[in-house]
Amino acid sequence: MRLLHAAYFMIGLGTVTCTPITPASSTPIQSIPYPNRPVIEFPLGTWAENLAVRSNGQILVTVLNTPQIVQIDPLSLLEPFLIHQFPNPDKADGIGGIAELAPDVFYVIMGNFTISDLEGTPGTYSIWEVDMNTFSGGENGTVITPATVEKITDIPGAMTANGLIALNQHESILLVADSKLGAIWSVNVKTRTCEILIQDSLMNASADPSSLGVNGIKIFNGFLFFTNTQAGTFSRVSINANGAAIGAAEVVQTGLITADDFIFDMAGDAYIAQDAANVLTKVSARGQVSTVVGSFNSSYLAGATAVQFGRTALDRSVLYVTTNGGQAKPANGTVAPGKVVAVYTETHVESQAEMVP
């Protein structure tokens, strides 16, 4: 595992066919953790919020408590690169969701999110383009030619813009989950316009300022799946080609404490990061629930925030999980360093194997 020193950061402290997911008991099945390893550990206080995997296998990590994107090598053969330090930290102090809309062209959410009270600041959220096609790096994390970064648009009505996915590459449409508004925004990066596309009661947060509703979002088999962090639910709503809802949303799974971002595998199984529960949970296509890595009282996966599969022949079955170290709710009362953890799904067997809890 590579350790990052604080000097790296300026931190202030295709549809597939499968068996559809069906509702199941909210009681997790006790299972032996999947083989896993820590990839990188960030300086204490780093909130690694989300990640995207480039086609070359390198991982882009967004940082919520300072407006940065960092690139890390999952094999730790290359030093980390600071891809970009965004401007205006007083107005927008962190980076949230990240999504790839065209080959090696990524979009991120920038905005002001106060970690101490888990509350976003309306009027600070915007979408930025990060074109990695122009990026090249040398030894020791030295940037030779930078990524091309451009602001696309503000989202003036957003209250807490959070999850981000690509809807339509041809039409250049992104979808943004607003955790406080309980809505999905549509953002057209060509016209640089945005509008509320979906609102559903299953996406809502409560009146508590620190509550977060809809969070992670993904499209699978004609449905928009989403987590609701406060409700602890995993739900779905049928959508058309433009992303508009067809009917009301329905709950797929309950009992997922502080469910955050997630990803599907080819079999239709969902892997869900549960922030304050400090675990990565699997909800199978048949509706079975099991813990993949972590435990409530362990700091190993404290504050699990997001998850993505690798993209090379070596790691297509490997999940990469970002964590914030438990800053929202420390495991055993102690904040741990944020990190990225690799989880091996293809080699998992129900027997004692190499594992960290």
Tab-separated table of C-alpha atoms in Angstrom:
chain	number	residue	atom	x	y	z
A	1	MET	CA	0.000	0.000	0.000
A	2	ARG	CA	1.269	3.455	-0.869
A	3	LEU	CA	1.037	6.172	1.762
A	4	LEU	CA	0.476	9.750	0.666
A	5	HIS	CA	2.074	12.563	2.577
A	6	ALA	CA	0.197	15.770	3.263
A	7	ALA	CA	2.472	17.607	0.825
A	8	TYR	CA	0.471	16.104	-2.026
A	9	PHE	CA	-2.600	18.029	-0.910
A	10	MET	CA	-3.693	21.388	0.332
A	11	ILE	CA	-6.116	20.197	3.004
A	12	GLY	CA	-7.527	22.353	5.729
A	13	LEU	CA	-7.346	20.189	8.813
A	14	GLY	CA	-24.665	-0.830	-22.506
A	15	THR	CA	-27.494	-2.567	-20.949
A	16	VAL	CA	-27.261	-6.301	-20.172
A	17	THR	CA	-29.980	-8.858	-19.604
A	18	CYS	CA	-30.162	-10.399	-16.161
A	19	THR	CA	-32.489	-11.522	-13.437
A	20	PRO	CA	-34.082	-8.368	-12.033
A	21	ILE	CA	-33.338	-7.351	-8.463
A	22	THR	CA	-36.243	-8.207	-6.207
A	23	PRO	CA	-37.079	-7.021	-2.695
A	24	ALA	CA	-35.644	-9.079	0.139
A	25	SER	CA	-35.125	-9.101	3.857
A	26	SER	CA	-33.190	-6.159	5.228
A	27	THR	CA	-31.127	-8.473	7.469
A	28	PRO	CA	-27.674	-9.011	5.919
A	29	ILE	CA	-26.403	-12.537	5.416
A	30	GLN	CA	-23.241	-13.059	7.454
A	31	SER	CA	-20.449	-13.867	5.031
A	32	ILE	CA	-16.684	-14.114	4.963
A	33	PRO	CA	-15.124	-10.943	3.548
A	34	TYR	CA	-13.875	-10.926	-0.014
A	35	PRO	CA	-10.084	-10.843	-0.497
A	36	ASN	CA	-8.994	-7.226	-0.482
A	37	ARG	CA	-6.047	-4.905	-0.043
A	38	PRO	CA	-5.509	-1.212	0.617
A	39	VAL	CA	-4.287	0.580	-2.511
A	40	ILE	CA	-3.463	3.976	-1.053
A	41	GLU	CA	-3.883	5.847	2.197
A	42	PHE	CA	-4.380	9.604	2.067
A	43	PRO	CA	-3.338	12.132	4.714
A	44	LEU	CA	-5.563	12.126	7.776
A	45	GLY	CA	-8.557	14.377	7.173
A	46	THR	CA	-8.903	13.618	3.456
A	47	TRP	CA	-12.497	12.899	2.405
A	48	ALA	CA	-12.182	10.765	-0.757
A	49	GLU	CA	-15.686	11.248	-2.122
A	50	ASN	CA	-15.892	9.525	-5.485
A	51	LEU	CA	-13.857	7.893	-8.196
A	52	ALA	CA	-13.754	7.096	-11.896
A	53	VAL	CA	-11.507	4.589	-13.634
A	54	ARG	CA	-9.824	5.649	-16.859
A	55	SER	CA	-9.582	3.259	-19.815
A	56	ASN	CA	-5.850	2.893	-19.079
A	57	GLY	CA	-6.695	1.638	-15.582
A	58	GLN	CA	-5.637	4.713	-13.652
A	59	ILE	CA	-8.082	5.928	-10.987
A	60	LEU	CA	-9.327	9.503	-10.620
A	61	VAL	CA	-10.361	10.347	-7.060
A	62	THR	CA	-12.361	13.441	-6.109
A	63	VAL	CA	-11.773	15.115	-2.754
A	64	LEU	CA	-14.740	16.624	-0.935
A	65	ASN	CA	-12.962	18.777	1.637
A	66	THR	CA	-10.682	20.524	-0.824
A	67	PRO	CA	-11.403	21.113	-4.531
A	68	GLN	CA	-8.994	18.565	-6.030
A	69	ILE	CA	-8.838	15.592	-8.349
A	70	VAL	CA	-6.023	13.112	-7.772
A	71	GLN	CA	-4.920	10.254	-10.028
A	72	ILE	CA	-3.647	7.068	-8.419
A	73	ASP	CA	-2.237	3.864	-9.851
A	74	PRO	CA	-4.113	0.767	-8.596
A	75	LEU	CA	-0.861	-1.232	-8.732
A	76	SER	CA	1.125	1.514	-6.966
A	77	LEU	CA	3.735	1.482	-9.729
A	78	LEU	CA	3.311	5.211	-10.402
A	79	GLU	CA	3.309	8.089	-7.979
A	80	PRO	CA	-0.012	9.889	-7.491
A	81	PHE	CA	-0.680	12.965	-9.628
A	82	LEU	CA	-2.559	16.072	-8.578
A	83	ILE	CA	-4.653	16.420	-11.719
A	84	HIS	CA	-6.250	19.739	-10.846
A	85	GLN	CA	-6.707	22.160	-7.992
A	86	PHE	CA	-9.950	24.018	-8.671
A	87	PRO	CA	-10.388	27.761	-8.076
A	88	ASN	CA	-12.669	29.644	-5.684
A	89	PRO	CA	-12.196	27.486	-2.564
A	90	ASP	CA	-14.081	30.039	-0.446
A	91	LYS	CA	-17.248	29.558	-2.498
A	92	ALA	CA	-16.903	25.931	-3.531
A	93	ASP	CA	-14.581	23.950	-1.346
A	94	GLY	CA	-14.837	20.419	-2.668
A	95	ILE	CA	-15.449	18.012	-5.530
A	96	GLY	CA	-18.267	15.453	-5.447
A	97	GLY	CA	-19.455	13.112	-8.185
A	98	ILE	CA	-17.446	12.281	-11.303
A	99	ALA	CA	-18.562	10.673	-14.579
A	100	GLU	CA	-17.040	9.946	-18.003
A	101	LEU	CA	-19.200	11.184	-20.893
A	102	ALA	CA	-16.734	10.774	-23.800
A	103	PRO	CA	-13.477	8.824	-24.028
A	104	ASP	CA	-11.209	10.171	-21.269
A	105	VAL	CA	-13.412	13.250	-20.853
A	106	PHE	CA	-14.824	13.492	-17.348
A	107	TYR	CA	-17.242	15.813	-15.614
A	108	VAL	CA	-17.284	16.651	-11.926
A	109	ILE	CA	-19.508	18.475	-9.466
A	110	MET	CA	-17.935	21.318	-7.534
A	111	GLY	CA	-19.654	22.935	-4.591
A	112	ASN	CA	-19.566	23.897	-0.950
A	113	PHE	CA	-20.364	21.058	1.458
A	114	THR	CA	-19.790	21.564	5.170
A	115	ILE	CA	-18.578	18.251	6.570
A	116	SER	CA	-19.185	19.157	10.210
A	117	ASP	CA	-22.947	19.430	9.690
A	118	LEU	CA	-23.254	17.431	6.429
A	119	GLU	CA	-24.953	20.332	4.685
A	120	GLY	CA	-24.469	21.741	1.205
A	121	THR	CA	-24.635	25.433	0.380
A	122	PRO	CA	-27.272	26.276	-2.244
A	123	GLY	CA	-25.956	28.451	-5.061
A	124	THR	CA	-22.392	27.067	-4.999
A	125	TYR	CA	-22.775	24.034	-7.268
A	126	SER	CA	-21.399	23.800	-10.796
A	127	ILE	CA	-20.318	21.253	-13.429
A	128	TRP	CA	-16.762	21.209	-14.754
A	129	GLU	CA	-15.177	19.301	-17.652
A	130	VAL	CA	-11.838	17.543	-17.118
A	131	ASP	CA	-10.335	16.381	-20.420
A	132	MET	CA	-7.627	13.843	-19.617
A	133	ASN	CA	-6.663	13.438	-23.296
A	134	THR	CA	-4.202	16.300	-22.908
A	135	PHE	CA	-2.685	14.990	-19.680
A	136	SER	CA	0.747	13.447	-19.433
A	137	GLY	CA	2.858	12.791	-16.370
A	138	GLY	CA	6.462	12.069	-15.577
A	139	GLU	CA	8.261	10.514	-12.665
A	140	ASN	CA	7.506	11.234	-9.032
A	141	GLY	CA	4.038	12.593	-9.731
A	142	THR	CA	5.279	15.422	-11.967
A	143	VAL	CA	2.705	16.766	-14.411
A	144	ILE	CA	4.223	17.353	-17.859
A	145	THR	CA	1.105	18.551	-19.668
A	146	PRO	CA	-2.045	19.207	-17.624
A	147	ALA	CA	-5.580	18.044	-18.180
A	148	THR	CA	-7.776	20.616	-19.896
A	149	VAL	CA	-10.279	21.883	-17.354
A	150	GLU	CA	-13.251	24.112	-18.118
A	151	LYS	CA	-16.317	25.233	-16.232
A	152	ILE	CA	-19.494	24.130	-18.056
A	153	THR	CA	-22.368	25.582	-16.081
A	154	ASP	CA	-23.675	26.540	-12.690
A	155	ILE	CA	-26.658	24.667	-11.244
A	156	PRO	CA	-28.290	27.662	-9.528
A	157	GLY	CA	-31.177	25.776	-7.952
A	158	ALA	CA	-29.141	22.863	-6.607
A	159	MET	CA	-29.132	22.472	-2.832
A	160	THR	CA	-26.694	19.545	-2.392
A	161	ALA	CA	-25.545	18.201	-5.758
A	162	ASN	CA	-24.023	14.788	-5.129
A	163	GLY	CA	-24.171	11.702	-7.392
A	164	LEU	CA	-23.308	12.120	-11.077
A	165	ILE	CA	-23.683	9.797	-14.069
A	166	ALA	CA	-23.663	10.014	-17.874
A	167	LEU	CA	-27.070	9.465	-19.451
A	168	ASN	CA	-26.534	9.973	-23.163
A	169	GLN	CA	-23.136	10.453	-24.767
A	170	HIS	CA	-24.583	11.466	-28.161
A	171	GLU	CA	-26.792	14.128	-26.594
A	172	SER	CA	-24.149	15.044	-23.988
A	173	ILE	CA	-26.508	14.635	-21.038
A	174	LEU	CA	-25.487	14.147	-17.422
A	175	LEU	CA	-27.755	13.293	-14.493
A	176	VAL	CA	-27.090	14.831	-11.075
A	177	ALA	CA	-28.602	13.641	-7.794
A	178	ASP	CA	-29.579	16.462	-5.432
A	179	SER	CA	-29.521	14.963	-1.951
A	180	LYS	CA	-31.293	17.815	-0.223
A	181	LEU	CA	-33.825	18.710	-2.910
A	182	GLY	CA	-34.733	15.051	-3.450
A	183	ALA	CA	-34.442	15.384	-7.207
A	184	ILE	CA	-32.484	14.433	-10.312
A	185	TRP	CA	-31.124	17.226	-12.475
A	186	SER	CA	-30.461	16.884	-16.205
A	187	VAL	CA	-27.400	18.806	-17.401
A	188	ASN	CA	-26.706	19.297	-21.116
A	189	VAL	CA	-22.994	19.979	-21.474
A	190	LYS	CA	-23.394	21.118	-25.102
A	191	THR	CA	-26.020	23.766	-24.437
A	192	ARG	CA	-24.726	24.353	-20.883
A	193	THR	CA	-28.224	24.220	-19.468
A	194	CYS	CA	-29.819	22.295	-16.628
A	195	GLU	CA	-33.301	21.393	-15.430
A	196	ILE	CA	-34.991	19.219	-12.825
A	197	LEU	CA	-35.867	15.931	-14.513
A	198	ILE	CA	-37.226	13.662	-11.753
A	199	GLN	CA	-38.684	14.233	-8.309
A	200	ASP	CA	-40.040	11.327	-6.274
A	201	SER	CA	-40.908	10.929	-2.606
A	202	LEU	CA	-38.432	8.034	-2.299
A	203	MET	CA	-35.647	10.515	-3.092
A	204	ASN	CA	-36.539	12.965	-0.340
A	205	ALA	CA	-34.496	13.919	2.691
A	206	SER	CA	-36.124	15.005	5.942
A	207	ALA	CA	-36.299	18.561	7.260
A	208	ASP	CA	-33.183	17.896	9.353
A	209	PRO	CA	-30.432	20.068	7.808
A	210	SER	CA	-27.911	17.216	8.059
A	211	SER	CA	-30.082	14.632	6.286
A	212	LEU	CA	-29.232	13.452	2.774
A	213	GLY	CA	-31.805	11.861	0.494
A	214	VAL	CA	-31.011	10.553	-3.007
A	215	ASN	CA	-27.284	10.004	-3.291
A	216	GLY	CA	-25.767	7.400	-5.607
A	217	ILE	CA	-27.415	6.892	-9.018
A	218	LYS	CA	-26.870	4.349	-11.797
A	219	ILE	CA	-28.822	3.237	-14.896
A	220	PHE	CA	-29.351	-0.497	-15.364
A	221	ASN	CA	-31.800	-2.385	-17.618
A	222	GLY	CA	-33.988	0.652	-18.278
A	223	PHE	CA	-34.203	1.718	-14.652
A	224	LEU	CA	-32.580	4.534	-12.745
A	225	PHE	CA	-31.450	2.971	-9.468
A	226	PHE	CA	-30.689	5.206	-6.510
A	227	THR	CA	-29.819	5.141	-2.844
A	228	ASN	CA	-31.414	7.318	-0.179
A	229	THR	CA	-28.816	7.875	2.525
A	230	GLN	CA	-31.105	8.924	5.347
A	231	ALA	CA	-33.796	6.343	4.599
A	232	GLY	CA	-31.258	3.551	4.090
A	233	THR	CA	-33.042	2.425	0.947
A	234	PHE	CA	-32.077	1.212	-2.515
A	235	SER	CA	-34.782	2.009	-5.056
A	236	ARG	CA	-35.462	2.214	-8.773
A	237	VAL	CA	-37.660	4.051	-11.246
A	238	SER	CA	-38.262	3.196	-14.890
A	239	ILE	CA	-36.997	5.881	-17.277
A	240	ASN	CA	-37.201	6.643	-20.976
A	241	ALA	CA	-34.315	7.413	-23.348
A	242	ASN	CA	-34.282	11.019	-22.181
A	243	GLY	CA	-34.047	10.037	-18.528
A	244	ALA	CA	-37.591	11.067	-17.608
A	245	ALA	CA	-39.427	8.844	-15.129
A	246	ILE	CA	-42.095	6.401	-16.288
A	247	GLY	CA	-44.315	5.999	-13.260
A	248	ALA	CA	-43.358	6.128	-9.600
A	249	ALA	CA	-40.231	4.742	-7.984
A	250	GLU	CA	-40.252	1.522	-5.957
A	251	VAL	CA	-38.066	0.293	-3.101
A	252	VAL	CA	-35.782	-2.632	-3.894
A	253	GLN	CA	-34.015	-2.987	-0.539
A	254	THR	CA	-34.278	-1.454	2.923
A	255	GLY	CA	-32.028	-1.469	5.979
A	256	LEU	CA	-28.922	-0.135	4.231
A	257	ILE	CA	-27.536	2.278	6.819
A	258	THR	CA	-26.314	5.518	5.185
A	259	ALA	CA	-26.267	3.986	1.697
A	260	ASP	CA	-24.019	6.036	-0.574
A	261	ASP	CA	-22.724	5.305	-4.079
A	262	PHE	CA	-22.855	1.882	-5.746
A	263	ILE	CA	-22.090	-0.104	-8.897
A	264	PHE	CA	-23.600	-3.100	-10.725
A	265	ASP	CA	-21.721	-6.121	-12.004
A	266	MET	CA	-22.678	-7.939	-15.210
A	267	ALA	CA	-24.904	-10.366	-13.300
A	268	GLY	CA	-27.038	-7.538	-11.943
A	269	ASP	CA	-25.634	-7.662	-8.411
A	270	ALA	CA	-25.247	-4.248	-6.763
A	271	TYR	CA	-22.303	-3.340	-4.538
A	272	ILE	CA	-23.252	-0.478	-2.225
A	273	ALA	CA	-20.928	1.659	-0.097
A	274	GLN	CA	-22.465	2.339	3.327
A	275	ASP	CA	-20.728	5.367	4.764
A	276	ALA	CA	-21.441	5.357	8.507
A	277	ALA	CA	-21.801	1.550	8.583
A	278	ASN	CA	-18.188	1.245	7.367
A	279	VAL	CA	-18.984	-1.575	4.953
A	280	LEU	CA	-19.355	-2.510	1.304
A	281	THR	CA	-22.594	-4.457	0.893
A	282	LYS	CA	-23.744	-6.729	-1.931
A	283	VAL	CA	-27.413	-6.844	-2.923
A	284	SER	CA	-27.689	-9.750	-5.339
A	285	ALA	CA	-30.000	-9.859	-8.349
A	286	ARG	CA	-32.113	-12.324	-6.330
A	287	GLY	CA	-32.379	-9.871	-3.456
A	288	GLN	CA	-29.915	-11.472	-1.031
A	289	VAL	CA	-27.893	-9.051	1.090
A	290	SER	CA	-24.365	-9.729	2.349
A	291	THR	CA	-21.398	-7.825	3.701
A	292	VAL	CA	-18.459	-7.865	1.297
A	293	VAL	CA	-15.824	-5.971	3.287
A	294	GLY	CA	-15.768	-4.042	6.562
A	295	SER	CA	-17.768	-3.947	9.770
A	296	PHE	CA	-19.495	-1.334	11.884
A	297	ASN	CA	-16.749	-1.177	14.502
A	298	SER	CA	-13.812	-1.416	12.090
A	299	SER	CA	-11.910	1.577	10.737
A	300	TYR	CA	-10.619	-0.375	7.728
A	301	LEU	CA	-13.443	0.774	5.436
A	302	ALA	CA	-14.554	3.666	7.653
A	303	GLY	CA	-16.754	6.059	5.744
A	304	ALA	CA	-17.096	4.039	2.505
A	305	THR	CA	-18.269	6.533	-0.109
A	306	ALA	CA	-18.111	5.132	-3.645
A	307	VAL	CA	-17.181	2.073	-5.681
A	308	GLN	CA	-16.134	1.299	-9.264
A	309	PHE	CA	-14.850	-1.707	-11.191
A	310	GLY	CA	-11.445	-1.724	-12.869
A	311	ARG	CA	-11.294	-1.481	-16.657
A	312	THR	CA	-8.223	-3.443	-17.731
A	313	ALA	CA	-7.827	-7.151	-18.403
A	314	LEU	CA	-6.093	-7.441	-15.043
A	315	ASP	CA	-8.772	-5.869	-12.885
A	316	ARG	CA	-12.182	-5.987	-14.568
A	317	SER	CA	-13.488	-7.986	-11.602
A	318	VAL	CA	-11.783	-5.810	-8.995
A	319	LEU	CA	-13.824	-3.238	-7.102
A	320	TYR	CA	-12.154	-0.043	-5.963
A	321	VAL	CA	-13.739	1.613	-2.925
A	322	THR	CA	-13.085	5.154	-1.677
A	323	THR	CA	-13.449	6.120	1.977
A	324	ASN	CA	-13.498	9.304	4.032
A	325	GLY	CA	-12.053	7.759	7.182
A	326	GLY	CA	-15.349	7.977	9.048
A	327	GLN	CA	-15.413	11.765	9.331
A	328	ALA	CA	-19.200	11.858	9.524
A	329	LYS	CA	-19.320	9.129	12.189
A	330	PRO	CA	-15.914	7.825	13.316
A	331	ALA	CA	-15.580	4.098	13.916
A	332	ASN	CA	-15.029	3.618	17.650
A	333	GLY	CA	-14.806	7.393	17.985
A	334	THR	CA	-11.574	7.773	15.993
A	335	VAL	CA	-11.256	9.212	12.490
A	336	ALA	CA	-9.050	7.119	10.194
A	337	PRO	CA	-7.219	8.213	7.057
A	338	GLY	CA	-9.273	8.180	3.877
A	339	LYS	CA	-8.145	5.533	1.430
A	340	VAL	CA	-8.830	3.458	-1.667
A	341	VAL	CA	-9.297	-0.282	-1.156
A	342	ALA	CA	-9.252	-2.995	-3.841
A	343	VAL	CA	-11.790	-5.822	-3.443
A	344	TYR	CA	-11.450	-9.021	-5.483
A	345	THR	CA	-14.861	-10.333	-6.512
A	346	GLU	CA	-13.853	-13.088	-8.941
A	347	THR	CA	-11.547	-14.842	-6.470
A	348	HIS	CA	-14.002	-14.707	-3.572
A	349	VAL	CA	-14.785	-18.080	-1.993
A	350	GLU	CA	-16.793	-18.877	1.116
A	351	SER	CA	-13.754	-19.980	3.112
A	352	GLN	CA	-11.024	-18.314	5.089
A	353	ALA	CA	-8.871	-16.389	2.636
A	354	GLU	CA	-6.525	-13.457	2.735
A	355	MET	CA	-8.569	-10.606	4.087
A	356	VAL	CA	-8.694	-7.508	6.158
A	357	PRO	CA	-12.026	-7.530	8.001
